[in-house]
PDB file of C-alpha atoms in Angstrom:
ATOM      1  CA  MET I 200     -76.808  59.096  -9.884  1.00 49.00           C
ATOM      2  CA  THR I 201     -72.944  59.405 -10.692  1.00 49.00           C
ATOM      3  CA  THR I 202     -71.270  56.860 -13.055  1.00 48.00           C
ATOM      4  CA  LEU I 203     -67.629  56.416 -13.041  1.00 47.00           C
ATOM      5  CA  ARG I 204     -65.627  56.217 -16.299  1.00 47.00           C
ATOM      6  CA  LYS I 205     -62.211  55.478 -17.060  1.00 42.00           C
ATOM      7  CA  LYS I 206     -60.194  58.336 -18.530  1.00 43.00           C
ATOM      8  CA  LEU I 207     -57.813  57.280 -21.323  1.00 44.00           C
ATOM      9  CA  LEU I 208     -54.934  59.034 -22.625  1.00 43.00           C
ATOM     10  CA  PRO I 209     -54.691  59.600 -26.512  1.00 50.00           C
ATOM     11  CA  GLY I 210     -51.793  57.535 -27.935  1.00 49.00           C
ATOM     12  CA  GLY I 211     -49.441  60.191 -28.395  1.00 46.00           C
ATOM     13  CA  ALA I 212     -49.830  61.400 -24.711  1.00 46.00           C
ATOM     14  CA  ALA I 213     -49.431  57.669 -23.404  1.00 44.00           C
ATOM     15  CA  ALA I 214     -46.213  57.204 -25.263  1.00 43.00           C
ATOM     16  CA  LEU I 215     -45.016  60.717 -23.994  1.00 41.00           C
ATOM     17  CA  ALA I 216     -45.944  59.610 -20.381  1.00 45.00           C
ATOM     18  CA  GLY I 217     -44.164  56.313 -20.772  1.00 45.00           C
ATOM     19  CA  ALA I 218     -40.965  58.054 -22.068  1.00 42.00           C
ATOM     20  CA  ALA I 219     -41.116  60.446 -19.156  1.00 43.00           C
ATOM     21  CA  LEU I 220     -41.467  57.480 -16.706  1.00 42.00           C
ATOM     22  CA  LEU I 221     -38.330  55.809 -18.410  1.00 42.00           C
ATOM     23  CA  LEU I 222     -36.440  58.923 -18.188  1.00 41.00           C
ATOM     24  CA  GLY I 223     -37.082  59.533 -14.594  1.00 42.00           C
ATOM     25  CA  THR I 224     -35.904  55.913 -13.683  1.00 40.00           C
ATOM     26  CA  GLY I 225     -32.552  56.518 -15.381  1.00 41.00           C
ATOM     27  CA  LEU I 226     -32.216  59.764 -13.111  1.00 38.00           C
ATOM     28  CA  VAL I 227     -32.572  57.525 -10.071  1.00 41.00           C
ATOM     29  CA  ARG I 228     -29.428  55.513 -10.386  1.00 45.00           C
ATOM     30  CA  PRO I 229     -26.485  56.289  -8.035  1.00 49.00           C
ATOM     31  CA  ALA I 230     -23.888  58.769  -9.088  1.00 48.00           C
ATOM     32  CA  SER I 231     -21.290  56.210  -9.514  1.00 51.00           C
ATOM     33  CA  ALA I 232     -23.274  54.079 -11.876  1.00 51.00           C
ATOM     34  CA  ALA I 233     -22.126  56.236 -14.736  1.00 50.00           C
ATOM     35  CA  ASP I 234     -18.504  54.990 -13.894  1.00 62.00           C
ATOM     36  CA  LEU I 235     -19.452  51.226 -14.021  1.00 60.00           C
ATOM     37  CA  PRO I 236     -17.254  49.388 -16.476  1.00 63.00           C
ATOM     38  CA  HIS I 237     -19.025  47.825 -19.528  1.00 70.00           C
ATOM     39  CA  ALA I 238     -17.216  44.419 -19.638  1.00 73.00           C
ATOM     40  CA  PRO I 239     -17.213  41.377 -17.234  1.00 86.00           C
ATOM     41  CA  VAL I 240     -15.267  42.490 -14.286  1.00 94.00           C
ATOM     42  CA  ALA I 241     -15.185  42.402 -10.475  1.00 97.00           C
ATOM     43  CA  TYR I 242     -13.363  44.465  -7.915  1.00 97.00           C
ATOM     44  CA  PHE I 243     -13.460  45.851  -4.521  1.00 98.00           C
ATOM     45  CA  ALA I 244     -12.864  49.470  -3.896  1.00 98.00           C
ATOM     46  CA  SER I 245     -11.542  51.134  -0.617  1.00 98.00           C
ATOM     47  CA  GLY I 246     -13.958  53.834  -0.606  1.00 98.00           C
ATOM     48  CA  SER I 247     -17.752  54.024  -0.699  1.00 97.00           C
ATOM     49  CA  ASP I 248     -19.569  54.279  -4.256  1.00 97.00           C
ATOM     50  CA  LEU I 249     -16.682  52.434  -5.942  1.00 96.00           C
ATOM     51  CA  THR I 250     -14.121  55.045  -5.146  1.00 97.00           C
ATOM     52  CA  GLY I 251     -10.628  54.815  -3.925  1.00 97.00           C
ATOM     53  CA  ARG I 252      -8.164  52.041  -4.691  1.00 97.00           C
ATOM     54  CA  GLN I 253      -9.294  48.976  -6.525  1.00 97.00           C
ATOM     55  CA  THR I 254      -8.525  45.504  -5.754  1.00 97.00           C
ATOM     56  CA  PRO I 255      -9.457  43.055  -8.681  1.00 97.00           C
ATOM     57  CA  VAL I 256     -11.365  39.673  -8.037  1.00 97.00           C
ATOM     58  CA  ASP I 257     -10.142  36.459  -9.824  1.00 94.00           C
ATOM     59  CA  ILE I 258     -13.485  35.063 -10.709  1.00 94.00           C
ATOM     60  CA  ALA I 259     -11.811  31.524 -11.532  1.00 94.00           C
ATOM     61  CA  ASP I 260     -10.310  31.405  -7.975  1.00 96.00           C
ATOM     62  CA  THR I 261     -13.127  29.940  -5.603  1.00 97.00           C
ATOM     63  CA  THR I 262     -10.952  29.829  -2.407  1.00 98.00           C
ATOM     64  CA  CYS I 263     -11.185  32.105   0.402  1.00 98.00           C
ATOM     65  CA  ARG I 264      -9.235  35.281  -0.156  1.00 98.00           C
ATOM     66  CA  ASN I 265      -8.250  38.103   2.282  1.00 98.00           C
ATOM     67  CA  LEU I 266      -8.399  41.574   1.147  1.00 98.00           C
ATOM     68  CA  THR I 267      -4.980  43.338   1.338  1.00 97.00           C
ATOM     69  CA  GLU I 268      -7.103  46.497   2.645  1.00 97.00           C
ATOM     70  CA  PRO I 269     -10.532  46.875   3.910  1.00 98.00           C
ATOM     71  CA  ALA I 270     -13.216  47.680   1.336  1.00 98.00           C
ATOM     72  CA  ARG I 271     -16.272  49.856   1.433  1.00 98.00           C
ATOM     73  CA  SER I 272     -17.826  48.924  -1.927  1.00 98.00           C
ATOM     74  CA  ALA I 273     -17.600  46.265  -4.812  1.00 98.00           C
ATOM     75  CA  VAL I 274     -18.682  45.594  -8.343  1.00 97.00           C
ATOM     76  CA  ASN I 275     -19.581  42.446  -9.870  1.00 96.00           C
ATOM     77  CA  LEU I 276     -20.179  42.382 -13.578  1.00 95.00           C
ATOM     78  CA  THR I 277     -19.680  38.701 -13.892  1.00 95.00           C
ATOM     79  CA  ASP I 278     -21.647  35.543 -14.163  1.00 94.00           C
ATOM     80  CA  ALA I 279     -20.587  34.195 -10.710  1.00 96.00           C
ATOM     81  CA  ASP I 280     -21.721  35.446  -7.160  1.00 97.00           C
ATOM     82  CA  ILE I 281     -19.319  36.711  -4.467  1.00 98.00           C
ATOM     83  CA  LYS I 282     -19.668  36.165  -0.634  1.00 98.00           C
ATOM     84  CA  VAL I 283     -18.157  39.012   1.171  1.00 98.00           C
ATOM     85  CA  TYR I 284     -16.943  38.773   4.915  1.00 97.00           C
ATOM     86  CA  TYR I 285     -16.570  41.313   7.396  1.00 96.00           C
ATOM     87  CA  ASN I 286     -13.867  39.084   9.082  1.00 96.00           C
ATOM     88  CA  ARG I 287     -10.618  37.661   7.783  1.00 96.00           C
ATOM     89  CA  ASP I 288     -10.461  34.153   6.501  1.00 97.00           C
ATOM     90  CA  CYS I 289     -14.079  34.305   5.353  1.00 97.00           C
ATOM     91  CA  ARG I 290     -15.368  33.994   8.849  1.00 95.00           C
ATOM     92  CA  THR I 291     -19.142  34.871   9.096  1.00 96.00           C
ATOM     93  CA  GLY I 292     -20.300  37.288  11.370  1.00 94.00           C
ATOM     94  CA  LEU I 293     -20.191  41.012  11.964  1.00 92.00           C
ATOM     95  CA  PRO I 294     -16.756  42.443  12.966  1.00 87.00           C
ATOM     96  CA  ASP I 295     -15.724  40.792  16.083  1.00 76.00           C
ATOM     97  CA  ARG I 296     -19.324  39.236  16.802  1.00 81.00           C
ATOM     98  CA  PRO I 297     -19.629  35.667  15.615  1.00 82.00           C
ATOM     99  CA  ASN I 298     -22.845  34.702  13.939  1.00 90.00           C
ATOM    100  CA  ASP I 299     -23.807  33.673  10.431  1.00 90.00           C
ATOM    101  CA  TRP I 300     -23.759  36.859   8.566  1.00 93.00           C
ATOM    102  CA  TYR I 301     -22.050  37.639   5.217  1.00 95.00           C
ATOM    103  CA  PHE I 302     -22.861  39.947   2.327  1.00 96.00           C
ATOM    104  CA  ALA I 303     -24.070  38.155  -0.933  1.00 96.00           C
ATOM    105  CA  LEU I 304     -22.940  40.213  -3.971  1.00 97.00           C
ATOM    106  CA  GLY I 305     -24.728  38.657  -6.817  1.00 95.00           C
ATOM    107  CA  SER I 306     -23.958  38.635 -10.322  1.00 93.00           C
ATOM    108  CA  LEU I 307     -24.327  41.928 -12.227  1.00 92.00           C
ATOM    109  CA  GLY I 308     -24.431  44.121  -9.097  1.00 94.00           C
ATOM    110  CA  TRP I 309     -22.574  46.480  -6.925  1.00 96.00           C
ATOM    111  CA  ALA I 310     -22.918  47.516  -3.286  1.00 97.00           C
ATOM    112  CA  ASN I 311     -21.854  49.586  -0.511  1.00 98.00           C
ATOM    113  CA  PHE I 312     -21.061  47.636   2.572  1.00 97.00           C
ATOM    114  CA  PRO I 313     -22.405  48.539   6.118  1.00 95.00           C
ATOM    115  CA  PHE I 314     -18.856  47.414   7.556  1.00 96.00           C
ATOM    116  CA  PRO I 315     -15.512  47.183   6.041  1.00 97.00           C
ATOM    117  CA  ALA I 316     -15.181  43.807   3.942  1.00 98.00           C
ATOM    118  CA  LEU I 317     -12.034  42.098   4.791  1.00 98.00           C
ATOM    119  CA  SER I 318     -12.401  38.624   2.812  1.00 98.00           C
ATOM    120  CA  TYR I 319     -14.451  37.128   0.121  1.00 98.00           C
ATOM    121  CA  GLN I 320     -15.200  34.001  -1.740  1.00 98.00           C
ATOM    122  CA  VAL I 321     -16.324  33.540  -5.367  1.00 97.00           C
ATOM    123  CA  VAL I 322     -19.265  31.115  -5.874  1.00 96.00           C
ATOM    124  CA  ARG I 323     -19.583  29.648  -9.340  1.00 90.00           C
ATOM    125  CA  HIS I 324     -22.939  27.962 -10.447  1.00 77.00           C
TER     126      HIS I 324
END
């Protein structure tokens, strides 16, 4: 008859395994994460991974805003959310396909968009 036993790591080995796990999670972040600002800021970027020309977002302005040029990514390190639209004038839907789709860029986040972003609206809580 065989008995099953739990195998426990000694204290030092458990701490070392935990440290390795934490180090591993730091390596998984996207390449551009090292370039993220360390202050409250929100902007759209013309290229993927926050590259290219930047268009700042006025977090206090909650009206619909059209972007001066299409954006492929954005960062939002503020306490507000941003609704991102793939059509001008904050119209929902995919490009030239009306429906209720928009991209929700939450507080303290960044994203690459599947389609070029053309307008946005800040949502204050």
